[in-house]
JSON list of C-alpha atoms in Angstrom, two decimals:
[
{"chain": "X", "resi": 1, "resn": "UNK", "atom": "CA", "xyz": [65.21, 69.78, 149.44]},
{"chain": "X", "resi": 2, "resn": "UNK", "atom": "CA", "xyz": [63.09, 67.19, 151.34]},
{"chain": "X", "resi": 3, "resn": "UNK", "atom": "CA", "xyz": [66.24, 64.42, 151.64]},
{"chain": "X", "resi": 4, "resn": "UNK", "atom": "CA", "xyz": [63.26, 61.94, 153.02]},
{"chain": "X", "resi": 5, "resn": "UNK", "atom": "CA", "xyz": [61.81, 62.23, 149.20]},
{"chain": "X", "resi": 6, "resn": "UNK", "atom": "CA", "xyz": [65.20, 61.64, 147.58]},
{"chain": "X", "resi": 7, "resn": "UNK", "atom": "CA", "xyz": [66.56, 58.66, 149.11]},
{"chain": "X", "resi": 8, "resn": "UNK", "atom": "CA", "xyz": [62.74, 57.53, 147.52]},
{"chain": "X", "resi": 9, "resn": "UNK", "atom": "CA", "xyz": [63.26, 58.07, 144.27]},
{"chain": "X", "resi": 10, "resn": "UNK", "atom": "CA", "xyz": [66.65, 58.07, 144.02]},
{"chain": "X", "resi": 11, "resn": "UNK", "atom": "CA", "xyz": [69.63, 60.77, 143.08]},
{"chain": "X", "resi": 12, "resn": "UNK", "atom": "CA", "xyz": [69.96, 60.27, 140.04]},
{"chain": "X", "resi": 13, "resn": "UNK", "atom": "CA", "xyz": [66.73, 61.68, 139.01]},
{"chain": "X", "resi": 14, "resn": "UNK", "atom": "CA", "xyz": [67.02, 64.58, 141.31]},
{"chain": "X", "resi": 15, "resn": "UNK", "atom": "CA", "xyz": [70.18, 64.71, 139.76]},
{"chain": "X", "resi": 16, "resn": "UNK", "atom": "CA", "xyz": [68.66, 64.90, 135.98]},
{"chain": "X", "resi": 17, "resn": "UNK", "atom": "CA", "xyz": [66.02, 67.37, 137.26]},
{"chain": "X", "resi": 18, "resn": "UNK", "atom": "CA", "xyz": [68.32, 69.99, 138.57]},
{"chain": "X", "resi": 19, "resn": "UNK", "atom": "CA", "xyz": [71.14, 69.32, 135.05]},
{"chain": "X", "resi": 20, "resn": "UNK", "atom": "CA", "xyz": [68.51, 70.98, 133.05]},
{"chain": "X", "resi": 21, "resn": "UNK", "atom": "CA", "xyz": [67.49, 74.60, 132.85]},
{"chain": "X", "resi": 22, "resn": "UNK", "atom": "CA", "xyz": [64.91, 75.54, 134.47]},
{"chain": "X", "resi": 23, "resn": "UNK", "atom": "CA", "xyz": [63.38, 77.90, 136.83]},
{"chain": "X", "resi": 24, "resn": "UNK", "atom": "CA", "xyz": [62.87, 77.31, 140.33]},
{"chain": "X", "resi": 25, "resn": "UNK", "atom": "CA", "xyz": [59.30, 77.16, 140.06]},
{"chain": "X", "resi": 26, "resn": "UNK", "atom": "CA", "xyz": [60.21, 74.58, 137.10]},
{"chain": "X", "resi": 27, "resn": "UNK", "atom": "CA", "xyz": [61.93, 72.23, 139.18]},
{"chain": "X", "resi": 28, "resn": "UNK", "atom": "CA", "xyz": [59.94, 72.36, 141.75]},
{"chain": "X", "resi": 29, "resn": "UNK", "atom": "CA", "xyz": [56.82, 71.77, 140.21]},
{"chain": "X", "resi": 30, "resn": "UNK", "atom": "CA", "xyz": [58.89, 68.82, 138.60]},
{"chain": "X", "resi": 31, "resn": "UNK", "atom": "CA", "xyz": [59.12, 67.79, 141.97]},
{"chain": "X", "resi": 32, "resn": "UNK", "atom": "CA", "xyz": [56.22, 67.65, 143.32]},
{"chain": "X", "resi": 33, "resn": "UNK", "atom": "CA", "xyz": [54.89, 65.76, 139.87]},
{"chain": "X", "resi": 34, "resn": "UNK", "atom": "CA", "xyz": [56.86, 63.49, 140.62]},
{"chain": "X", "resi": 35, "resn": "UNK", "atom": "CA", "xyz": [56.20, 62.99, 144.15]},
{"chain": "X", "resi": 36, "resn": "UNK", "atom": "CA", "xyz": [52.31, 63.24, 143.27]},
{"chain": "X", "resi": 37, "resn": "UNK", "atom": "CA", "xyz": [52.59, 60.21, 140.45]},
{"chain": "X", "resi": 38, "resn": "UNK", "atom": "CA", "xyz": [54.74, 58.14, 143.36]},
{"chain": "X", "resi": 39, "resn": "UNK", "atom": "CA", "xyz": [51.83, 58.80, 146.09]},
{"chain": "X", "resi": 40, "resn": "UNK", "atom": "CA", "xyz": [49.15, 57.80, 142.87]},
{"chain": "X", "resi": 41, "resn": "UNK", "atom": "CA", "xyz": [51.09, 54.47, 142.35]},
{"chain": "X", "resi": 42, "resn": "UNK", "atom": "CA", "xyz": [51.52, 53.79, 146.31]},
{"chain": "X", "resi": 43, "resn": "UNK", "atom": "CA", "xyz": [48.02, 53.78, 146.40]},
{"chain": "X", "resi": 44, "resn": "UNK", "atom": "CA", "xyz": [47.30, 51.50, 142.93]},
{"chain": "X", "resi": 45, "resn": "UNK", "atom": "CA", "xyz": [49.70, 49.05, 145.09]},
{"chain": "X", "resi": 46, "resn": "UNK", "atom": "CA", "xyz": [47.88, 49.35, 148.17]},
{"chain": "X", "resi": 47, "resn": "UNK", "atom": "CA", "xyz": [44.21, 48.83, 146.34]},
{"chain": "X", "resi": 48, "resn": "UNK", "atom": "CA", "xyz": [45.86, 45.40, 144.08]},
{"chain": "X", "resi": 49, "resn": "UNK", "atom": "CA", "xyz": [47.00, 44.26, 147.84]},
{"chain": "X", "resi": 50, "resn": "UNK", "atom": "CA", "xyz": [43.82, 44.86, 149.91]},
{"chain": "X", "resi": 51, "resn": "UNK", "atom": "CA", "xyz": [42.06, 43.25, 146.61]},
{"chain": "X", "resi": 52, "resn": "UNK", "atom": "CA", "xyz": [44.32, 40.13, 146.80]},
{"chain": "X", "resi": 53, "resn": "UNK", "atom": "CA", "xyz": [43.68, 39.88, 150.41]},
{"chain": "X", "resi": 54, "resn": "UNK", "atom": "CA", "xyz": [40.03, 39.38, 150.54]},
{"chain": "X", "resi": 55, "resn": "UNK", "atom": "CA", "xyz": [40.05, 37.52, 147.18]},
{"chain": "X", "resi": 56, "resn": "UNK", "atom": "CA", "xyz": [42.26, 34.61, 149.29]},
{"chain": "X", "resi": 57, "resn": "UNK", "atom": "CA", "xyz": [39.75, 35.04, 152.08]},
{"chain": "X", "resi": 58, "resn": "UNK", "atom": "CA", "xyz": [36.93, 34.91, 149.79]},
{"chain": "X", "resi": 59, "resn": "UNK", "atom": "CA", "xyz": [37.96, 31.77, 148.08]},
{"chain": "X", "resi": 60, "resn": "UNK", "atom": "CA", "xyz": [40.20, 30.14, 150.57]},
{"chain": "X", "resi": 61, "resn": "UNK", "atom": "CA", "xyz": [39.42, 26.42, 151.11]},
{"chain": "X", "resi": 62, "resn": "UNK", "atom": "CA", "xyz": [38.08, 25.68, 154.46]},
{"chain": "X", "resi": 63, "resn": "UNK", "atom": "CA", "xyz": [39.70, 23.52, 156.50]},
{"chain": "X", "resi": 64, "resn": "UNK", "atom": "CA", "xyz": [38.96, 19.85, 157.05]},
{"chain": "X", "resi": 65, "resn": "UNK", "atom": "CA", "xyz": [39.20, 18.65, 160.89]},
{"chain": "X", "resi": 66, "resn": "UNK", "atom": "CA", "xyz": [38.71, 15.01, 161.72]}
]
């Protein structure tokens, strides 16, 4: 198991996956599904941040210089 992935999700989730009786292929499928879900969430959050940045840029008040 990749320790980088385990650190990202937390060992509690992996402990629960390891406690469930399942074959190694099913266990790997569960871990891959978690990784895919995390990637989707990261992509959605990135997109939301970019939309917020574009919105802030478009609707900035022009600075008043004297």
